Coordinates of C-alpha atoms (C1' of nucleotides) in Angstrom, one line a residue:
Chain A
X1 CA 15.8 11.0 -30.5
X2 CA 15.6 7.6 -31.2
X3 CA 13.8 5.2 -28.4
X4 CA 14.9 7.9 -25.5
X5 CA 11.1 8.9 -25.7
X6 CA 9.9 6.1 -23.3
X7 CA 12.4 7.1 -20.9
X8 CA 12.2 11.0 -20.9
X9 CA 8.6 10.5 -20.6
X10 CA 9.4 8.4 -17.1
X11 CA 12.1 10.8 -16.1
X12 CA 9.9 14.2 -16.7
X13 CA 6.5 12.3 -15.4
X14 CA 9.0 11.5 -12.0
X15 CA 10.1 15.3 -11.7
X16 CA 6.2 16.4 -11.9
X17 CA 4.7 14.2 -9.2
X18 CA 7.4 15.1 -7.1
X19 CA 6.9 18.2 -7.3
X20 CA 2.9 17.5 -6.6
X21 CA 1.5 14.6 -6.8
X22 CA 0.5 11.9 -9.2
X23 CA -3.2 12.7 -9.3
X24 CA -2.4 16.8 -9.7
X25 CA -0.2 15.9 -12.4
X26 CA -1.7 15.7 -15.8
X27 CA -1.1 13.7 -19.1
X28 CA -0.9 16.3 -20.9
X29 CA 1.8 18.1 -18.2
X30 CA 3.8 15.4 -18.8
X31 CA 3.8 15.8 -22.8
X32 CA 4.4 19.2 -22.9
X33 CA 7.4 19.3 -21.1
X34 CA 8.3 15.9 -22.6
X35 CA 8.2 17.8 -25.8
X36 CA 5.6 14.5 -27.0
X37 CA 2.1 14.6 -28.2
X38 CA -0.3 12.5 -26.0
X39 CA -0.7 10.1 -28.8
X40 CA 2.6 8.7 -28.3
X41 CA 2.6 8.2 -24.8
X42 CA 0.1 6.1 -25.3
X43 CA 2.3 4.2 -27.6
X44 CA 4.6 3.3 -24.8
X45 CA 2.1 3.2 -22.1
X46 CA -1.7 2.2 -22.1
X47 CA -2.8 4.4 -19.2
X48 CA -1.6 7.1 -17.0
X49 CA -1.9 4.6 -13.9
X50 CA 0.4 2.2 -15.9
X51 CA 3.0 5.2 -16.5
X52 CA 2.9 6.0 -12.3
X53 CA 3.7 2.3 -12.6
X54 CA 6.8 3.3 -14.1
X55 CA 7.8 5.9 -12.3
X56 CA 7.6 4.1 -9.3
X57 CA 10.5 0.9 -10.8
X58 CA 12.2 4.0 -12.0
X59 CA 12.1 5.2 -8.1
X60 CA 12.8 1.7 -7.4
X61 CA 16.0 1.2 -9.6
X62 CA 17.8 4.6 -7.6
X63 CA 16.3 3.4 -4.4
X64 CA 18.6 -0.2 -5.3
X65 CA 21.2 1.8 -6.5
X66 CA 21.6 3.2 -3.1
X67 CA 21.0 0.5 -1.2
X68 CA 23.0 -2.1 -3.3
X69 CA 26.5 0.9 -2.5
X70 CA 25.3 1.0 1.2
X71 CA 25.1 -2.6 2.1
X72 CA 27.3 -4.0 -0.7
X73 CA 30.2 -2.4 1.3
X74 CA 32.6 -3.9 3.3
X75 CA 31.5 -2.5 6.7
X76 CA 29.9 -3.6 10.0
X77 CA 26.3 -3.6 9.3
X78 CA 25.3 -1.4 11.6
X79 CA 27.4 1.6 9.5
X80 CA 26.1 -0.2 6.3
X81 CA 22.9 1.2 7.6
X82 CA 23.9 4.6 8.2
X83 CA 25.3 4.9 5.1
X84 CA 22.2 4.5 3.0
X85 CA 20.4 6.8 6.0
X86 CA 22.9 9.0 4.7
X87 CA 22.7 8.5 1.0
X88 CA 18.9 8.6 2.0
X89 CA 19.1 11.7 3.1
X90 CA 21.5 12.9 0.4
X91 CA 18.9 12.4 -2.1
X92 CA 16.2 14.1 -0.6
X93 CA 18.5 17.2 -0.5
X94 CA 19.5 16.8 -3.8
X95 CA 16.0 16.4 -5.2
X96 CA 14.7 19.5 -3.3
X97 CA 18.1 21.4 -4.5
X98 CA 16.6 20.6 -8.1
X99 CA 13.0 21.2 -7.8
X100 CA 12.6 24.0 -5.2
X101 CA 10.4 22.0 -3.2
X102 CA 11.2 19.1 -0.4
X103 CA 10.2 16.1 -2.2
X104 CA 7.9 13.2 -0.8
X105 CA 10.0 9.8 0.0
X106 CA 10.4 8.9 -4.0
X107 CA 9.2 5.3 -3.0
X108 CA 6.9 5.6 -0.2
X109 CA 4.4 9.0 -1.3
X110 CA 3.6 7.1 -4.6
X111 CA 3.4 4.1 -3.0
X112 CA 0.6 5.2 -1.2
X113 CA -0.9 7.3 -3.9
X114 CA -1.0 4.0 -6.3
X115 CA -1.9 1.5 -3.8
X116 CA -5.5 3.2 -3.3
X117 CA -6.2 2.5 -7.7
X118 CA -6.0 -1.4 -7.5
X119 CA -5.1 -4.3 -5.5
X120 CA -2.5 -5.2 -8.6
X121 CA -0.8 -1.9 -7.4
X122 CA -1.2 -2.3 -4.1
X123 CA 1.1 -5.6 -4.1
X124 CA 3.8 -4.2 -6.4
X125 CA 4.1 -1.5 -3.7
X126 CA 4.3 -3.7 -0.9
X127 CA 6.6 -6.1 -2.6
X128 CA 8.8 -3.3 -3.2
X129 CA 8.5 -1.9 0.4
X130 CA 9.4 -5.6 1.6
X131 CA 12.4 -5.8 -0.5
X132 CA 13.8 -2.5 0.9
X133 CA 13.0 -3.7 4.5
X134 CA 14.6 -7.2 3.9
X135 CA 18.0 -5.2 3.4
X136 CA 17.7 -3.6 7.0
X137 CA 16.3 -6.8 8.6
X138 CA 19.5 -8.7 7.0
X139 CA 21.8 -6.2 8.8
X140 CA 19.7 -6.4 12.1
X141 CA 20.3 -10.0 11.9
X142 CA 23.9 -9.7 11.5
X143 CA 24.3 -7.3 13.7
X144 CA 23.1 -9.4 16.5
X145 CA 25.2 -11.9 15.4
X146 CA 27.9 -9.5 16.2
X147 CA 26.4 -8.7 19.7
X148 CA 26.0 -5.0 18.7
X149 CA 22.3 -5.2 19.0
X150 CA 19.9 -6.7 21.1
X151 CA 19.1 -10.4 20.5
X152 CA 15.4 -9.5 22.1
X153 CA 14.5 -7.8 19.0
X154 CA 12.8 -9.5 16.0
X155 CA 14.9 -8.6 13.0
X156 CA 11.7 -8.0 10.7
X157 CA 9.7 -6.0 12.5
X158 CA 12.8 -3.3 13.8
X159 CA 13.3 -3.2 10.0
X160 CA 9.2 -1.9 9.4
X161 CA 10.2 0.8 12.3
X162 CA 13.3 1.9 10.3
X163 CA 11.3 2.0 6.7
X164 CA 8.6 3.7 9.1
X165 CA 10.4 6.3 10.6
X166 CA 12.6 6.9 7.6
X167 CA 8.8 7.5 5.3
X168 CA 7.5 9.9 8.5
X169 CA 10.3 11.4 8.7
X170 CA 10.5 12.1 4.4
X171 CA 6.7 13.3 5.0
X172 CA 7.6 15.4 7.7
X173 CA 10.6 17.1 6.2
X174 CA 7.5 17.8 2.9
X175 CA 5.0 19.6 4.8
X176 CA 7.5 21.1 7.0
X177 CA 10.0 22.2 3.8
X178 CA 13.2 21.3 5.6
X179 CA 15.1 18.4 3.8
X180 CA 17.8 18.3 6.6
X181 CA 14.9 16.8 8.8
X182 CA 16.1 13.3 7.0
X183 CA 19.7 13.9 6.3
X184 CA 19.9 13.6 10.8
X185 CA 17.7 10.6 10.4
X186 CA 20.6 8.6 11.9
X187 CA 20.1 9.6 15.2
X188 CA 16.1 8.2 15.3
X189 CA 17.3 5.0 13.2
X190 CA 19.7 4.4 15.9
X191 CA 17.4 4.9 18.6
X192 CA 15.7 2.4 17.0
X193 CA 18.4 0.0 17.1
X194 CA 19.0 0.9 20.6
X195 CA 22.3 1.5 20.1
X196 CA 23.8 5.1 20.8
X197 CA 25.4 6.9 18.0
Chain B
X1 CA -32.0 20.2 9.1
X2 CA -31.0 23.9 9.9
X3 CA -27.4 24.2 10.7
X4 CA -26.4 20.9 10.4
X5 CA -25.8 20.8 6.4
X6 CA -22.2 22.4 7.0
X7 CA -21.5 19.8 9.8
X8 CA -22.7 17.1 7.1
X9 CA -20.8 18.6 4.5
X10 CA -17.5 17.9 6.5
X11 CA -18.2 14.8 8.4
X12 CA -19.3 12.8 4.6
X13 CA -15.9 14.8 3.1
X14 CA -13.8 13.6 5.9
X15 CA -14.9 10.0 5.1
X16 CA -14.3 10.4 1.4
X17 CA -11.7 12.0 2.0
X18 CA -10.0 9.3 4.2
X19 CA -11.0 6.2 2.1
X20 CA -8.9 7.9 -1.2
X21 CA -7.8 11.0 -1.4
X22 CA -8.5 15.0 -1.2
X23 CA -7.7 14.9 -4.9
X24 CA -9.6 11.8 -6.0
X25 CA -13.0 13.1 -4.1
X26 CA -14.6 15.4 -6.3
X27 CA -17.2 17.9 -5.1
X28 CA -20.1 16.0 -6.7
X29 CA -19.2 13.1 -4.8
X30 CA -19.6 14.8 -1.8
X31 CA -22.2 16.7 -2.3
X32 CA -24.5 13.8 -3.8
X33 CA -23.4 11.0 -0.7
X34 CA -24.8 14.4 1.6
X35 CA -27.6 14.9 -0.2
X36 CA -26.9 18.6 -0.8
X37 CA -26.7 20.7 -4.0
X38 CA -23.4 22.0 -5.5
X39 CA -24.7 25.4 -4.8
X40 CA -25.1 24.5 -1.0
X41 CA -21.5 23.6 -0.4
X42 CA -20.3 26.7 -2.2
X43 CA -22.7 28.6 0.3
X44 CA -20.4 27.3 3.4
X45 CA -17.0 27.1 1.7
X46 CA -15.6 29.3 -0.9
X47 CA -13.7 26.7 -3.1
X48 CA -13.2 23.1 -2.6
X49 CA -9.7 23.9 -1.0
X50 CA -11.2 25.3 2.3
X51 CA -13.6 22.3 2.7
X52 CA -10.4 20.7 3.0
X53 CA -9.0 22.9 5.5
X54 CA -12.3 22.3 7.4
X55 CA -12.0 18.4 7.3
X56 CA -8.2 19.2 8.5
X57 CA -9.7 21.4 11.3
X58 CA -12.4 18.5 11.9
X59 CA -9.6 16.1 12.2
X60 CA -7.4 17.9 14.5
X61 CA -10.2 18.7 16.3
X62 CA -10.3 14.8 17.3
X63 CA -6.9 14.2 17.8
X64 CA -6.7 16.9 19.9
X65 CA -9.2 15.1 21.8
X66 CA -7.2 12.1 22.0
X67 CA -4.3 13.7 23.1
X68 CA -6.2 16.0 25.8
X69 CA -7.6 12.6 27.1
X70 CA -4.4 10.7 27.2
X71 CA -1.8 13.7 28.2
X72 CA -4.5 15.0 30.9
X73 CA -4.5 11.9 32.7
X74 CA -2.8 11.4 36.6
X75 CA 0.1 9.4 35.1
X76 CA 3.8 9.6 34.6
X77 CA 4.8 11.2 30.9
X78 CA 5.8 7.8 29.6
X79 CA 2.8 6.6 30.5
X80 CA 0.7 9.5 29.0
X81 CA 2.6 9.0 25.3
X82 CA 1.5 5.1 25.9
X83 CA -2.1 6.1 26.0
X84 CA -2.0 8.4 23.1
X85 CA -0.3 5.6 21.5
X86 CA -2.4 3.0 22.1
X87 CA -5.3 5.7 21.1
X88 CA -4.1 6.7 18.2
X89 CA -3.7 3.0 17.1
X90 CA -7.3 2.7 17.7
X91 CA -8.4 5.1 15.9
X92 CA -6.9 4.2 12.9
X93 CA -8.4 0.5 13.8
X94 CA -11.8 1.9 14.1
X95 CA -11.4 4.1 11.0
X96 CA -10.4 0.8 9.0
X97 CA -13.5 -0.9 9.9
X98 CA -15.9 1.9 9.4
X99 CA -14.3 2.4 6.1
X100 CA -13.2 -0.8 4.9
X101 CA -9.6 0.2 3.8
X102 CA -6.6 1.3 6.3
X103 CA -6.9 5.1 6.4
X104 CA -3.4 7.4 6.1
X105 CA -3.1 9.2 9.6
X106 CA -5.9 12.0 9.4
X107 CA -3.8 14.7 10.0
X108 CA -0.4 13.7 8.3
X109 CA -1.4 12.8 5.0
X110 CA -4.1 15.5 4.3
X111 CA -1.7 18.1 5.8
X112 CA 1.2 16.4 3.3
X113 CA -1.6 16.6 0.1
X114 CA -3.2 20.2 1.3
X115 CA 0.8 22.0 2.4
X116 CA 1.2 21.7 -1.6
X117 CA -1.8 24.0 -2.7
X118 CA -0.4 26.8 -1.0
X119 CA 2.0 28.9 1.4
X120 CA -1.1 29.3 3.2
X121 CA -2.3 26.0 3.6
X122 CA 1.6 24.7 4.4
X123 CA 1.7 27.1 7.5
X124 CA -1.6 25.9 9.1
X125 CA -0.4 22.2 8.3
X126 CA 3.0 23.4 10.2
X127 CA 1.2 24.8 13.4
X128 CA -1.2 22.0 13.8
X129 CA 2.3 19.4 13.6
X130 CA 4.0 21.4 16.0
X131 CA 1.3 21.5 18.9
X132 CA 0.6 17.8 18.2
X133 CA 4.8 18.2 18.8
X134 CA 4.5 19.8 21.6
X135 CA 2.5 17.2 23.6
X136 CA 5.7 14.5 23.0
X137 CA 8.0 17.8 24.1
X138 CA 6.3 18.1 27.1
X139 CA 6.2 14.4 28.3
X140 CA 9.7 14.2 27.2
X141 CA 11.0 16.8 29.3
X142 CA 9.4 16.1 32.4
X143 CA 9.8 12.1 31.9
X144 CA 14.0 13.7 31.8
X145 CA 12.9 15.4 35.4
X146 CA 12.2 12.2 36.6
X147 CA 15.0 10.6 36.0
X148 CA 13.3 8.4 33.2
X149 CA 14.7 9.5 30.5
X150 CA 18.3 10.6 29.1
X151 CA 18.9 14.1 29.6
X152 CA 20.9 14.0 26.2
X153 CA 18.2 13.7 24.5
X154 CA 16.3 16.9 22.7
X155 CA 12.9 17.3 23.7
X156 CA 12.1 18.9 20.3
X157 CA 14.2 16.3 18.5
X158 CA 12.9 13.1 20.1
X159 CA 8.8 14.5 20.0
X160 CA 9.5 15.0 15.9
X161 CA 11.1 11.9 15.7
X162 CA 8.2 9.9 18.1
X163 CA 5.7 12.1 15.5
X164 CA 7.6 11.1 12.2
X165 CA 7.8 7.3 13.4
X166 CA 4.0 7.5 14.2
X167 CA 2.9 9.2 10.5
X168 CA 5.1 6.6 8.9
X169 CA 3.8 4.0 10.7
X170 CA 0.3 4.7 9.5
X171 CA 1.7 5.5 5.8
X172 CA 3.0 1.6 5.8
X173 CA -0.2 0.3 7.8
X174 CA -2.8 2.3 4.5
X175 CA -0.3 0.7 2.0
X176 CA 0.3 -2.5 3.4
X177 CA -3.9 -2.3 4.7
X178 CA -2.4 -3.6 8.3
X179 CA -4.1 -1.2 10.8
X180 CA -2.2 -3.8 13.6
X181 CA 1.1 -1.5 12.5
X182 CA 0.0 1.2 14.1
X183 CA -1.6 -0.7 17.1
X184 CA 1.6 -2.0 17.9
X185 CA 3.4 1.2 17.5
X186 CA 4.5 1.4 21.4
X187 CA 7.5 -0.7 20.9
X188 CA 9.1 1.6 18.4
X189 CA 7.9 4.4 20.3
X190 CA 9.7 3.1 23.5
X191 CA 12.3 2.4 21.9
X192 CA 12.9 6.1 20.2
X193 CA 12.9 7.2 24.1
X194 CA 15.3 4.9 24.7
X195 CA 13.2 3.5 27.3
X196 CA 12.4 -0.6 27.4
X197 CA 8.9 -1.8 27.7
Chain C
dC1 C1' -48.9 41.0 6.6
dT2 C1' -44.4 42.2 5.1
dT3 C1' -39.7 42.4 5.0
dC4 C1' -35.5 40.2 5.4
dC5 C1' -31.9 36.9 5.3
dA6 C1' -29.9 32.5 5.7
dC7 C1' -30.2 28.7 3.0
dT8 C1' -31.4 25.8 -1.1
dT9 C1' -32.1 24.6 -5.9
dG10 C1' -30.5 22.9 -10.4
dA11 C1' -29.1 24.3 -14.6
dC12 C1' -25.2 26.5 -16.5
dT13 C1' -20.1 27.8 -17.9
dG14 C1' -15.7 26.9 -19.5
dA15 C1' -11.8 24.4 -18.5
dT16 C1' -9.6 20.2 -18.1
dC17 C1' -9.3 15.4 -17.9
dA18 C1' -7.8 10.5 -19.7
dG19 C1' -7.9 8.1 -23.6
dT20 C1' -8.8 7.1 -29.0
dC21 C1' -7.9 7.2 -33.7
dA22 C1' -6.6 7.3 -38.6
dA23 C1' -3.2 9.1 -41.1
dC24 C1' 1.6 9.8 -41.6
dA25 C1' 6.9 9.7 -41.2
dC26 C1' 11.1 7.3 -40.8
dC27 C1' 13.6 3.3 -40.6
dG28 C1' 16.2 -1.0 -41.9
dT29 C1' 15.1 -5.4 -44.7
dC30 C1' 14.2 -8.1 -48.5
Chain D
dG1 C1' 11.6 0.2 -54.7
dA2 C1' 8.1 -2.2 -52.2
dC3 C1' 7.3 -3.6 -47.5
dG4 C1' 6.5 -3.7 -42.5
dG5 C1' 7.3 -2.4 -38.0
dT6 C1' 8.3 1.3 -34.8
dG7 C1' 7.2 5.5 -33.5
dT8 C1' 4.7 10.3 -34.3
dT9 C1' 1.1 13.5 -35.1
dG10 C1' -2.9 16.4 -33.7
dA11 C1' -7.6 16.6 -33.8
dC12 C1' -11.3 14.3 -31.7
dT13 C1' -14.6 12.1 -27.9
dG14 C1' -17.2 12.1 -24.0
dA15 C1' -16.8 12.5 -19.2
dT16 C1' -15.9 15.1 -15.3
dC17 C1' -14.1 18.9 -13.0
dA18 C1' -14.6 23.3 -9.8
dG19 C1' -17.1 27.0 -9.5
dT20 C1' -21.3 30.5 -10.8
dC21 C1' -25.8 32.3 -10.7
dA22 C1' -30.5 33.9 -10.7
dA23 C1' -34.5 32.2 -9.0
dG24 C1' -36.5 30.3 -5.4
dT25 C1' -38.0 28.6 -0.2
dG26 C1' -39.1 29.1 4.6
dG27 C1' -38.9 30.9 8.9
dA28 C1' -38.0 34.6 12.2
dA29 C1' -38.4 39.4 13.3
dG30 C1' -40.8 43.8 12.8

DNA sequence: CTTCCACTTGACTGATCAGTCAACACCGTC
DNA sequence: GACGGTGTTGACTGATCAGTCAAGTGGAAG
C-alpha cells in the first residue's frame, strides 16, 4: 500500500479517459475507483490538469516501450516500421479487449485534449509528438540510404504523414468501434512510403 | 429577430465549439455570447447533447458543400479529390484565422467527442463518415477506369485511408497550431493513391 | 377585440465540479 | 519515547453545471 498510490492513481485516471475523455472524467471518478479520498490526490498532484499531465508520460513511457522493441531490432527499417504499426495496432486491440470500447490513440486524443488548457501543455505534446516522428523519419532516412524508398521524399515531413494517418486512422477506428481499422494500418503506412507491401 | 435565434444558437455554438471543445463550452457560454436566455435554447433543443448534433449537422452541412463543389466539377477523379483537398485545407486556414487557434476537423473530432454519449449519436457520426467516404470511393473507382489508378487497390479501403490521413492531419495541425499541415495535405494524399504529383 | 401560439424571460433546482484544509495515522530516526 | 516527514482522511467551499418552470410578450389569425 505503500507509495503505489501515485501510480494507481495514474493507471486508473488512464483507464477512465480512455474510456471517455479527460474533461468527462471526474476527480472524484478517479478516487473512487482508486479506492483514495480526493485529499490525497492532491497530495501527489496539485491539479487535475497536472494529473492528465501524467497520464499522458505514462502513455508516453508504453508508447517508448513499443517503439524502443520495433526500431531497436535488428531489421531493415522499413520492417522496423511495420513492426511498431503492428505493435500499434496490437495495443489498440488490446485496450479495447479490456475496456469494451475502441480506445482513442493513447498519445494523440489527449494530446489534443491538453494542448487546448495552456501553451505549457501544448509544447509537452508537441515535443512528445516530435519525438515519436523522429523515430520514423530516422528509418525513412535509412531507408533511402538503402534505395528502398524514394530519395525525392523529405524524411521529416513523410514521418508527420505516418504519425498523421496512424492518429486518423486511431480516431477513425473510435467513432467507427472497429480496432482492426489500425491493426491493417500497414497497408496506408506503406502507401505512404511508396513502397508496395 | 424571428426565426433566426435557433440559427444563432448554432452558428455561436459551432464557434465555441471549435475553438475548445463540446465539453469545455457550457450552455451559459453559449447562450450569453448569443444573447439569448437559457430558457430560449432549451425552447429549440431538448438538452445540450442535440445542440451538438445540430452544430454536427451544421458542419456537415458545409463540408458537404465543399465536397458537392469540388466532386461536381468537369474534371478527372484525381483531380476532383485535389480540389476537395486543397478546400478542405482552406477551410481549416480560414477557421484558424477567424478563431485564432487551429480548429480539429469540424466533423472528425466532434463526431469522435459526441459517438461517446451514445449508440445514437455514434451511428449518425458513422453515416455522415461513410458518405464523406463515399465521395473518395467514387473518385477512386472511376480514377481505376481510367487507367490512373491501381486496380488492386480497394476503393472502400483507400477512401478510409485518404479520410483517416486527412482527420489526422488536422488532429496534428490543432495540436501543433500549424493549419499549413493540412494545406499541404495533397502530397500525402497522392501518395496514398499511389499516384505522383 | 380576442384568442392563440411561438417565443422569451430570469429566477430557480439539485447535482456535480475542482480544489482546500486541519486533524490524524503511520513510519523510521534520533 | 519524542520527533518529523510522508501520506491519509472526510468534511468543507464556492463556483459552475444542465435543465426546469411559471409568468410573461408580441404578433398573426379569427
Amino acid at each position: 500500500m505503500a507509495g503505489d498510490t501515485r501510480e494507481r492513481l495514474v493507471r486508473v485516471a488512464r483507464d477512465l479517459i480512455h474510456d471517455s475523455s479527460f474533461a468527462q472524467v471526474s476527480v472524484e471518478d478517479i478516487c473512487k475507483e482508486a479506492g483514495v479520498h480526493r485529499g490525497s490526490l492532491y497530495h501527489f498532484f496539485p491539479s487535475k490538469e497536472r494529473l492528465g499531465l501524467a497520464v499522458l508520460d505514462a502513455n508516453w513511457a508504453m508508447m517508448s516501450a513499443l517503439l524502443d522493441e520495433a526500431f531497436g531490432a535488428e531489421a531493415p527499417p522499413l520492417e522496423r516500421i511495420d513492426r511498431f504499426v503492428r505493435g500499434f495496432g496490437g495495443m489498440i486491440v488490446l485496450m479495447r479487449e479490456r475496456m469494451g470500447s475502441t480506445p482513442d490513440c493513447p498519445i494523440g486524443g489527449l494530446s489534443a485534449e491538453l494542448s487546448g488548457h495552456s501553451a505549457e501543455m501544448r509544447a509537452h505534446a508537441t515535443r512528445i509528438l516530435d519525438a515519436w516522428a523522429a523515430h520514423f523519419s530516422g528509418a525513412v532516412r535509412e531507408a533511402q540510404a538503402r534505395g528502398e524508398v524514394d530519395t525525392r521524399l523529405d524524411p521529416e515531413e513523410t514521418a508527420l504523414r505516418i504519425l498523421a494517418y496512424l492518429q486518423g486512422t486511431a480516431l477513425l477506428a473510435r467513432t467507427y468501434d472497429r480496432p482492426e481499422l489500425v491493426e491493417h494500418a500497414r497497408g496506408g503506412v506503406r502507401a505512404l512510403l511508396g513502397t508496395s507491401l
